[in-house]
mmCIF file of C-alpha atoms in Angstrom:
data_model
loop_
_atom_site.group_PDB
_atom_site.id
_atom_site.type_symbol
_atom_site.label_atom_id
_atom_site.label_comp_id
_atom_site.label_asym_id
_atom_site.label_seq_id
_atom_site.Cartn_x
_atom_site.Cartn_y
_atom_site.Cartn_z
ATOM 1 C CA MET I 26 157.722 69.063 53.999
ATOM 2 C CA ALA I 27 158.749 71.972 56.193
ATOM 3 C CA ALA I 28 162.412 70.999 56.019
ATOM 4 C CA ASP I 29 162.247 70.806 52.223
ATOM 5 C CA ARG I 30 160.682 74.244 52.037
ATOM 6 C CA ILE I 31 163.377 75.666 54.292
ATOM 7 C CA ASP I 32 166.058 74.054 52.109
ATOM 8 C CA ASP I 33 164.454 75.621 49.042
ATOM 9 C CA ALA I 34 164.073 79.029 50.687
ATOM 10 C CA ILE I 35 167.636 79.401 51.991
ATOM 11 C CA PRO I 36 169.267 79.663 48.509
ATOM 12 C CA LEU I 37 166.637 82.221 47.466
ATOM 13 C CA ILE I 38 167.260 84.303 50.577
ATOM 14 C CA SER I 39 171.016 84.113 50.085
ATOM 15 C CA ALA I 40 170.666 85.082 46.407
ATOM 16 C CA GLY I 41 168.399 87.997 47.303
ATOM 17 C CA TRP I 42 170.805 89.199 49.959
ATOM 18 C CA GLY I 43 173.666 88.903 47.450
ATOM 19 C CA LYS I 44 171.784 91.126 44.991
ATOM 20 C CA ILE I 45 171.158 93.670 47.733
ATOM 21 C CA LEU I 46 174.889 93.751 48.450
ATOM 22 C CA ILE I 47 175.613 94.230 44.733
ATOM 23 C CA VAL I 48 173.223 97.186 44.577
ATOM 24 C CA TRP I 49 174.788 98.568 47.762
ATOM 25 C CA ASP I 50 178.258 98.373 46.177
ATOM 26 C CA LYS I 51 177.025 100.208 43.076
ATOM 27 C CA LEU I 52 175.636 102.979 45.279
ATOM 28 C CA GLN I 53 178.953 103.597 47.024
ATOM 29 C CA PRO I 54 180.027 106.458 44.665
ATOM 30 C CA TYR I 55 176.952 108.349 45.893
ATOM 31 C CA LYS I 56 177.957 107.988 49.582
ATOM 32 C CA PRO I 57 174.815 106.164 50.806
ATOM 33 C CA LYS I 58 176.114 105.921 54.381
ATOM 34 C CA ILE I 59 176.481 109.699 54.482
ATOM 35 C CA TRP I 60 173.211 110.647 52.786
ATOM 36 C CA GLY I 61 171.169 107.698 54.054
ATOM 37 C CA PRO I 62 169.944 109.390 57.272
ATOM 38 C CA THR I 63 168.956 112.505 55.317
ATOM 39 C CA LEU I 64 166.975 110.444 52.812
ATOM 40 C CA PHE I 65 165.285 108.547 55.638
ATOM 41 C CA GLY I 66 164.390 111.850 57.299
ATOM 42 C CA LEU I 67 162.841 113.171 54.071
ATOM 43 C CA ILE I 68 160.761 110.006 53.758
ATOM 44 C CA LEU I 69 159.468 110.577 57.285
ATOM 45 C CA VAL I 70 158.710 114.232 56.564
ATOM 46 C CA PHE I 71 156.683 113.650 53.392
ATOM 47 C CA PHE I 72 155.355 110.081 53.700
ATOM 48 C CA GLY I 73 155.551 109.042 57.366
ATOM 49 C CA GLY I 74 151.814 109.366 58.017
ATOM 50 C CA ARG I 75 151.034 106.720 55.388
ATOM 51 C CA PHE I 76 152.907 104.059 57.345
ATOM 52 C CA LEU I 77 151.331 104.689 60.739
ATOM 53 C CA THR I 78 151.832 101.229 62.238
ATOM 54 C CA THR I 79 155.341 100.717 60.844
ATOM 55 C CA ILE I 80 156.598 104.050 62.170
ATOM 56 C CA ALA I 81 154.988 103.349 65.552
ATOM 57 C CA ALA I 82 156.726 99.954 65.628
ATOM 58 C CA VAL I 83 160.104 101.539 64.809
ATOM 59 C CA GLU I 84 159.614 104.117 67.552
ATOM 60 C CA ALA I 85 158.638 101.367 69.992
ATOM 61 C CA VAL I 86 161.783 99.388 69.131
ATOM 62 C CA ARG I 87 163.908 102.513 69.533
ATOM 63 C CA LEU I 88 162.435 103.210 72.973
ATOM 64 C CA LEU I 89 162.338 99.601 74.193
ATOM 65 C CA GLY I 90 165.899 98.677 73.249
ATOM 66 C CA PHE I 91 167.191 98.943 69.705
ATOM 67 C CA ASP I 92 170.759 98.159 70.800
ATOM 68 C CA ASN I 93 169.643 94.872 72.380
ATOM 69 C CA LEU I 94 167.704 93.901 69.257
ATOM 70 C CA LYS I 95 170.727 94.716 67.091
ATOM 71 C CA THR I 96 173.019 92.641 69.310
ATOM 72 C CA HIS I 97 170.691 89.632 69.298
ATOM 73 C CA THR I 98 170.191 89.832 65.527
ATOM 74 C CA LEU I 99 173.938 89.994 64.874
ATOM 75 C CA VAL I 100 174.505 86.965 67.115
ATOM 76 C CA LEU I 101 171.899 84.970 65.182
ATOM 77 C CA TRP I 102 173.406 86.106 61.874
ATOM 78 C CA ASP I 103 176.923 85.087 62.980
ATOM 79 C CA ASN I 104 175.685 81.643 63.980
ATOM 80 C CA PHE I 105 173.866 81.308 60.667
ATOM 81 C CA LYS I 106 177.084 82.108 58.784
ATOM 82 C CA LYS I 107 179.014 79.585 60.903
ATOM 83 C CA ALA I 108 176.433 76.921 60.130
ATOM 84 C CA LYS I 109 176.444 77.774 56.426
ATOM 85 C CA ASP I 110 180.265 77.673 56.207
ATOM 86 C CA ALA I 111 180.397 74.389 58.094
ATOM 87 C CA ALA I 112 177.800 72.823 55.808
ATOM 88 C CA LYS I 113 179.759 73.956 52.730
ATOM 89 C CA LYS I 114 183.034 72.500 54.022
ATOM 90 C CA ASP I 115 181.468 69.140 54.769
ATOM 91 C CA GLU I 116 180.887 67.742 51.296
ATOM 92 C CA GLY I 117 180.230 64.241 52.564
ATOM 93 C CA PRO I 118 181.239 60.885 51.035
ATOM 94 C CA ASP I 119 181.343 60.319 47.292
ATOM 95 C CA GLY I 120 178.630 58.374 45.544
ATOM 96 C CA ASP I 121 174.915 58.283 46.067
ATOM 97 C CA GLU I 122 173.605 59.472 49.395
ATOM 98 C CA SER I 123 169.979 59.453 50.433
ATOM 99 C CA LYS I 124 168.302 62.715 51.299
ATOM 100 C CA ASP I 125 167.693 61.602 54.884
ATOM 101 C CA LYS I 126 171.334 60.661 55.440
ATOM 102 C CA LYS I 127 172.528 63.908 53.899
ATOM 103 C CA GLY I 128 170.138 65.935 56.059
ATOM 104 C CA HIS I 129 171.223 64.028 59.182
ATOM 105 C CA ARG I 130 174.901 64.569 58.375
ATOM 106 C CA ILE I 131 174.462 68.307 57.717
ATOM 107 C CA ALA I 132 172.410 68.672 60.891
ATOM 108 C CA LEU I 133 175.214 67.159 62.967
ATOM 109 C CA VAL I 134 177.761 69.475 61.343
ATOM 110 C CA VAL I 135 175.580 72.526 61.980
ATOM 111 C CA LEU I 136 174.955 71.543 65.604
ATOM 112 C CA LYS I 137 178.706 71.259 66.137
ATOM 113 C CA ALA I 138 179.389 74.670 64.556
ATOM 114 C CA VAL I 139 176.833 76.876 66.339
ATOM 115 C CA ASP I 140 176.535 77.899 69.989
ATOM 116 C CA PRO I 141 173.134 76.775 71.394
ATOM 117 C CA GLN I 142 173.379 79.081 74.403
ATOM 118 C CA GLU I 143 173.884 82.165 72.217
ATOM 119 C CA ILE I 144 171.053 81.145 69.894
ATOM 120 C CA SER I 145 168.626 80.510 72.769
ATOM 121 C CA LEU I 146 169.367 83.825 74.467
ATOM 122 C CA SER I 147 169.192 85.776 71.207
ATOM 123 C CA ILE I 148 165.907 84.210 70.095
ATOM 124 C CA ALA I 149 164.424 84.886 73.527
ATOM 125 C CA GLY I 150 165.634 88.501 73.407
ATOM 126 C CA VAL I 151 164.204 89.122 69.930
ATOM 127 C CA TYR I 152 160.913 87.475 70.929
ATOM 128 C CA GLU I 153 160.599 89.616 74.066
ATOM 129 C CA ILE I 154 161.135 92.824 72.086
ATOM 130 C CA MET I 155 158.608 91.717 69.453
ATOM 131 C CA LEU I 156 156.000 91.023 72.132
ATOM 132 C CA ALA I 157 156.652 94.403 73.747
ATOM 133 C CA VAL I 158 156.275 96.165 70.379
ATOM 134 C CA ILE I 159 153.014 94.366 69.576
ATOM 135 C CA ALA I 160 151.671 95.155 73.057
ATOM 136 C CA THR I 161 152.561 98.828 72.582
ATOM 137 C CA LEU I 162 150.860 98.969 69.182
ATOM 138 C CA ARG I 163 147.761 97.212 70.490
ATOM 139 C CA PHE I 164 147.565 99.652 73.373
ATOM 140 C CA LYS I 165 147.608 102.586 70.947
ATOM 141 C CA PHE I 166 144.981 100.918 68.772
ATOM 142 C CA ALA I 167 142.805 100.171 71.800
ATOM 143 C CA ALA I 168 143.177 103.762 73.000
ATOM 144 C CA ALA I 169 141.973 105.045 69.614
ATOM 145 C CA VAL I 170 138.986 102.666 69.618
ATOM 146 C CA THR I 171 138.073 103.639 73.196
ATOM 147 C CA LEU I 172 138.268 107.333 72.319
ATOM 148 C CA GLY I 173 136.135 106.691 69.236
ATOM 149 C CA CYS I 174 133.462 104.855 71.239
ATOM 150 C CA SER I 175 133.395 107.719 73.737
ATOM 151 C CA MET I 176 132.918 110.253 70.936
ATOM 152 C CA GLY I 177 130.244 108.011 69.436
ATOM 153 C CA GLU I 178 128.261 108.090 72.678
ATOM 154 C CA MET I 179 128.322 111.875 72.576
ATOM 155 C CA PHE I 180 127.147 111.843 68.947
ATOM 156 C CA GLN I 181 124.131 109.713 69.900
ATOM 157 C CA THR I 182 122.363 112.582 71.678
ATOM 158 C CA GLY I 183 122.343 114.734 68.555
ATOM 159 C CA ALA I 184 121.486 111.781 66.325
ATOM 160 C CA ARG I 185 118.450 110.895 68.457
ATOM 161 C CA ALA I 186 117.298 114.502 68.479
ATOM 162 C CA TYR I 187 117.667 115.203 64.749
ATOM 163 C CA ALA I 188 117.944 111.919 62.842
ATOM 164 C CA GLN I 189 115.514 109.683 64.753
ATOM 165 C CA PRO I 190 112.311 111.657 63.877
ATOM 166 C CA HIS I 191 113.198 111.606 60.171
ATOM 167 C CA LEU I 192 114.010 107.895 60.298
ATOM 168 C CA GLU I 193 110.716 107.101 62.046
ATOM 169 C CA ALA I 194 108.820 109.058 59.393
ATOM 170 C CA SER I 195 110.541 107.327 56.464
ATOM 171 C CA ILE I 196 110.824 103.747 57.775
ATOM 172 C CA PRO I 197 107.837 101.389 58.171
ATOM 173 C CA ARG I 198 106.651 100.968 61.765
ATOM 174 C CA GLU I 199 107.559 97.265 61.910
ATOM 175 C CA HIS I 200 111.210 98.208 61.352
ATOM 176 C CA HIS I 201 111.379 100.973 63.987
ATOM 177 C CA LYS I 202 113.040 98.569 66.425
ATOM 178 C CA TRP I 203 116.214 98.802 64.300
ATOM 179 C CA ILE I 204 116.468 102.579 64.521
ATOM 180 C CA GLU I 205 117.995 102.701 68.016
ATOM 181 C CA PRO I 206 120.677 100.010 67.367
ATOM 182 C CA GLY I 207 121.431 101.680 64.029
ATOM 183 C CA ILE I 208 121.960 105.045 65.706
ATOM 184 C CA VAL I 209 124.121 103.517 68.467
ATOM 185 C CA TYR I 210 126.427 101.521 66.213
ATOM 186 C CA GLY I 211 126.443 104.147 63.472
ATOM 187 C CA CYS I 212 127.571 106.824 65.924
ATOM 188 C CA LYS I 213 130.192 104.514 67.467
ATOM 189 C CA GLY I 214 131.506 103.564 64.034
ATOM 190 C CA THR I 215 131.709 107.207 63.053
ATOM 191 C CA GLY I 216 133.533 108.045 66.285
ATOM 192 C CA ILE I 217 136.036 105.211 65.826
ATOM 193 C CA ALA I 218 136.684 106.217 62.202
ATOM 194 C CA LEU I 219 137.207 109.826 63.284
ATOM 195 C CA ALA I 220 139.554 108.737 66.105
ATOM 196 C CA LEU I 221 141.634 106.641 63.680
ATOM 197 C CA VAL I 222 141.856 109.582 61.271
ATOM 198 C CA LEU I 223 142.968 111.850 64.111
ATOM 199 C CA GLN I 224 145.521 109.230 65.134
ATOM 200 C CA ARG I 225 146.902 109.203 61.582
ATOM 201 C CA VAL I 226 147.025 113.010 61.565
ATOM 202 C CA MET I 227 148.941 113.003 64.853
ATOM 203 C CA SER I 228 151.280 110.331 63.491
ATOM 204 C CA ALA I 229 151.902 112.410 60.353
ATOM 205 C CA MET I 230 152.679 115.445 62.494
ATOM 206 C CA HIS I 231 155.062 113.419 64.643
ATOM 207 C CA CYS I 232 156.795 111.916 61.586
ATOM 208 C CA SER I 233 157.170 115.342 59.984
ATOM 209 C CA MET I 234 158.798 116.758 63.121
ATOM 210 C CA ARG I 235 161.009 113.708 63.692
ATOM 211 C CA GLY I 236 162.056 113.543 60.032
ATOM 212 C CA SER I 237 162.731 117.269 59.834
ATOM 213 C CA TYR I 238 164.912 117.014 62.941
ATOM 214 C CA ILE I 239 166.902 114.187 61.326
ATOM 215 C CA VAL I 240 167.207 116.034 57.997
ATOM 216 C CA VAL I 241 168.602 119.243 59.489
ATOM 217 C CA LEU I 242 171.231 117.464 61.582
ATOM 218 C CA SER I 243 172.238 114.706 59.142
ATOM 219 C CA ALA I 244 172.375 116.965 56.075
ATOM 220 C CA GLN I 245 174.775 119.336 57.825
ATOM 221 C CA ALA I 246 176.883 116.414 59.048
ATOM 222 C CA ALA I 247 177.029 115.027 55.486
ATOM 223 C CA LEU I 248 178.075 118.404 54.059
ATOM 224 C CA VAL I 249 180.801 118.722 56.690
ATOM 225 C CA GLU I 250 182.094 115.212 55.942
ATOM 226 C CA LEU I 251 182.147 115.964 52.215
ATOM 227 C CA LYS I 252 184.065 119.209 52.895
ATOM 228 C CA TYR I 253 181.277 121.512 51.664
ATOM 229 C CA LEU I 254 180.979 123.060 55.129
ATOM 230 C CA ASP I 255 183.648 123.766 57.702
ATOM 231 C CA LYS I 256 181.380 122.904 60.641
ATOM 232 C CA VAL I 257 177.760 122.354 61.569
ATOM 233 C CA LYS I 258 176.152 125.803 61.690
ATOM 234 C CA PHE I 259 172.658 125.051 63.004
ATOM 235 C CA THR I 260 173.083 123.039 66.165
ATOM 236 C CA GLU I 261 170.282 122.176 68.574
ATOM 237 C CA ASP I 262 171.084 125.154 70.788
ATOM 238 C CA ASN I 263 170.980 127.564 67.841
ATOM 239 C CA PRO I 264 167.886 129.833 68.007
ATOM 240 C CA TYR I 265 167.176 129.217 64.294
ATOM 241 C CA PHE I 266 167.397 125.424 64.589
ATOM 242 C CA MET I 267 163.806 124.831 65.712
ATOM 243 C CA LEU I 268 162.556 127.431 63.219
ATOM 244 C CA ILE I 269 164.116 125.525 60.311
ATOM 245 C CA VAL I 270 162.900 122.185 61.685
ATOM 246 C CA SER I 271 159.363 123.547 62.123
ATOM 247 C CA LEU I 272 159.230 125.030 58.613
ATOM 248 C CA ILE I 273 160.355 121.767 56.966
ATOM 249 C CA ALA I 274 157.944 119.799 59.154
ATOM 250 C CA MET I 275 155.054 122.107 58.250
ATOM 251 C CA VAL I 276 155.713 121.694 54.510
ATOM 252 C CA GLY I 277 155.858 117.912 54.893
ATOM 253 C CA PHE I 278 152.744 117.733 57.061
ATOM 254 C CA VAL I 279 150.672 119.898 54.698
ATOM 255 C CA ASN I 280 151.860 117.764 51.778
ATOM 256 C CA GLN I 281 150.781 114.569 53.561
ATOM 257 C CA VAL I 282 147.338 115.929 54.399
ATOM 258 C CA ALA I 283 146.841 117.330 50.879
ATOM 259 C CA SER I 284 147.741 113.970 49.315
ATOM 260 C CA GLY I 285 145.407 112.074 51.643
ATOM 261 C CA PHE I 286 148.360 110.247 53.227
ATOM 262 C CA GLY I 287 148.966 108.430 49.947
ATOM 263 C CA LEU I 288 151.912 107.977 47.607
ATOM 264 C CA PRO I 289 151.976 108.643 43.847
ATOM 265 C CA PHE I 290 152.460 105.627 41.579
ATOM 266 C CA PRO I 291 156.218 105.499 41.034
ATOM 267 C CA LEU I 292 156.941 105.884 44.750
ATOM 268 C CA SER I 293 154.201 103.455 45.782
ATOM 269 C CA PHE I 294 155.888 100.773 43.649
ATOM 270 C CA PHE I 295 159.292 101.294 45.290
ATOM 271 C CA PHE I 296 157.670 101.313 48.733
ATOM 272 C CA LEU I 297 155.897 97.987 48.136
ATOM 273 C CA PRO I 298 157.984 96.136 50.792
ATOM 274 C CA VAL I 299 157.027 98.805 53.340
ATOM 275 C CA TYR I 300 153.363 98.413 52.352
ATOM 276 C CA ILE I 301 153.677 94.675 53.031
ATOM 277 C CA VAL I 302 155.272 95.295 56.433
ATOM 278 C CA GLU I 303 152.533 97.824 57.231
ATOM 279 C CA TRP I 304 149.827 95.308 56.322
ATOM 280 C CA LEU I 305 151.443 92.527 58.382
ATOM 281 C CA LEU I 306 151.825 94.738 61.446
ATOM 282 C CA THR I 307 148.259 96.021 61.133
ATOM 283 C CA PHE I 308 147.014 92.431 60.876
ATOM 284 C CA MET I 309 149.033 91.393 63.950
ATOM 285 C CA VAL I 310 147.798 94.352 65.971
ATOM 286 C CA GLY I 311 144.159 93.941 64.928
ATOM 287 C CA SER I 312 144.030 90.149 65.348
ATOM 288 C CA VAL I 313 142.980 88.720 68.691
#
């Protein structure tokens, strides 16, 4: 069953990748390699706070070893292409051939074409980086929950002083035993929710600064490459560089807060794959 599903999925993946390459070729007149970093920076500036977990995962990969992940992924991709080419060349004998015999024959061809040592090392490398990223994200999530519980404990003093008398007066006596647990867990829940909101605000601020930094540098580099500028004018040691970066970041951050860290409909549709990645990462981080 699993093998059949894999056989069915591979043509779909290849067809999808082929369509992506076709779209990429059609975008070439617009210089996507030149303007790509600038567009990515603008997305970070104006929408980075919405994808808190995804951006944190990207930052974790960048800090933990993006070059290693890229190398391992390229090795796996090269071996996949070798296996695919070898399977295409081996058409097999004419006439009827059972599915089991065909699968066995293709498996032998693929095993001969690929390098098991490269595949093992690359899979292990990718797996190690994935574990490190998940551990980093879980640590940040745990830190936010711990901070929220701490704030909740501080809220309990005020809640007992002001809310408890009103609750005792409005709730029947036989249900008074639930007032204390309600105050405790209500305050902790409020503290955790507030801590998660603050974490999103900090993430939005970070994304706005990071994206603005990328925009200022990559946009100038693109203009120089397209011959609109003679050289990059605002370098990192220029006194106006951080001023420009801060102004762009402030506009993006205010926009994110004003929109409630959401995306309007047309953009939310185009960002659907990122929403899916965000949901998967959040599920992985929150699951035990």
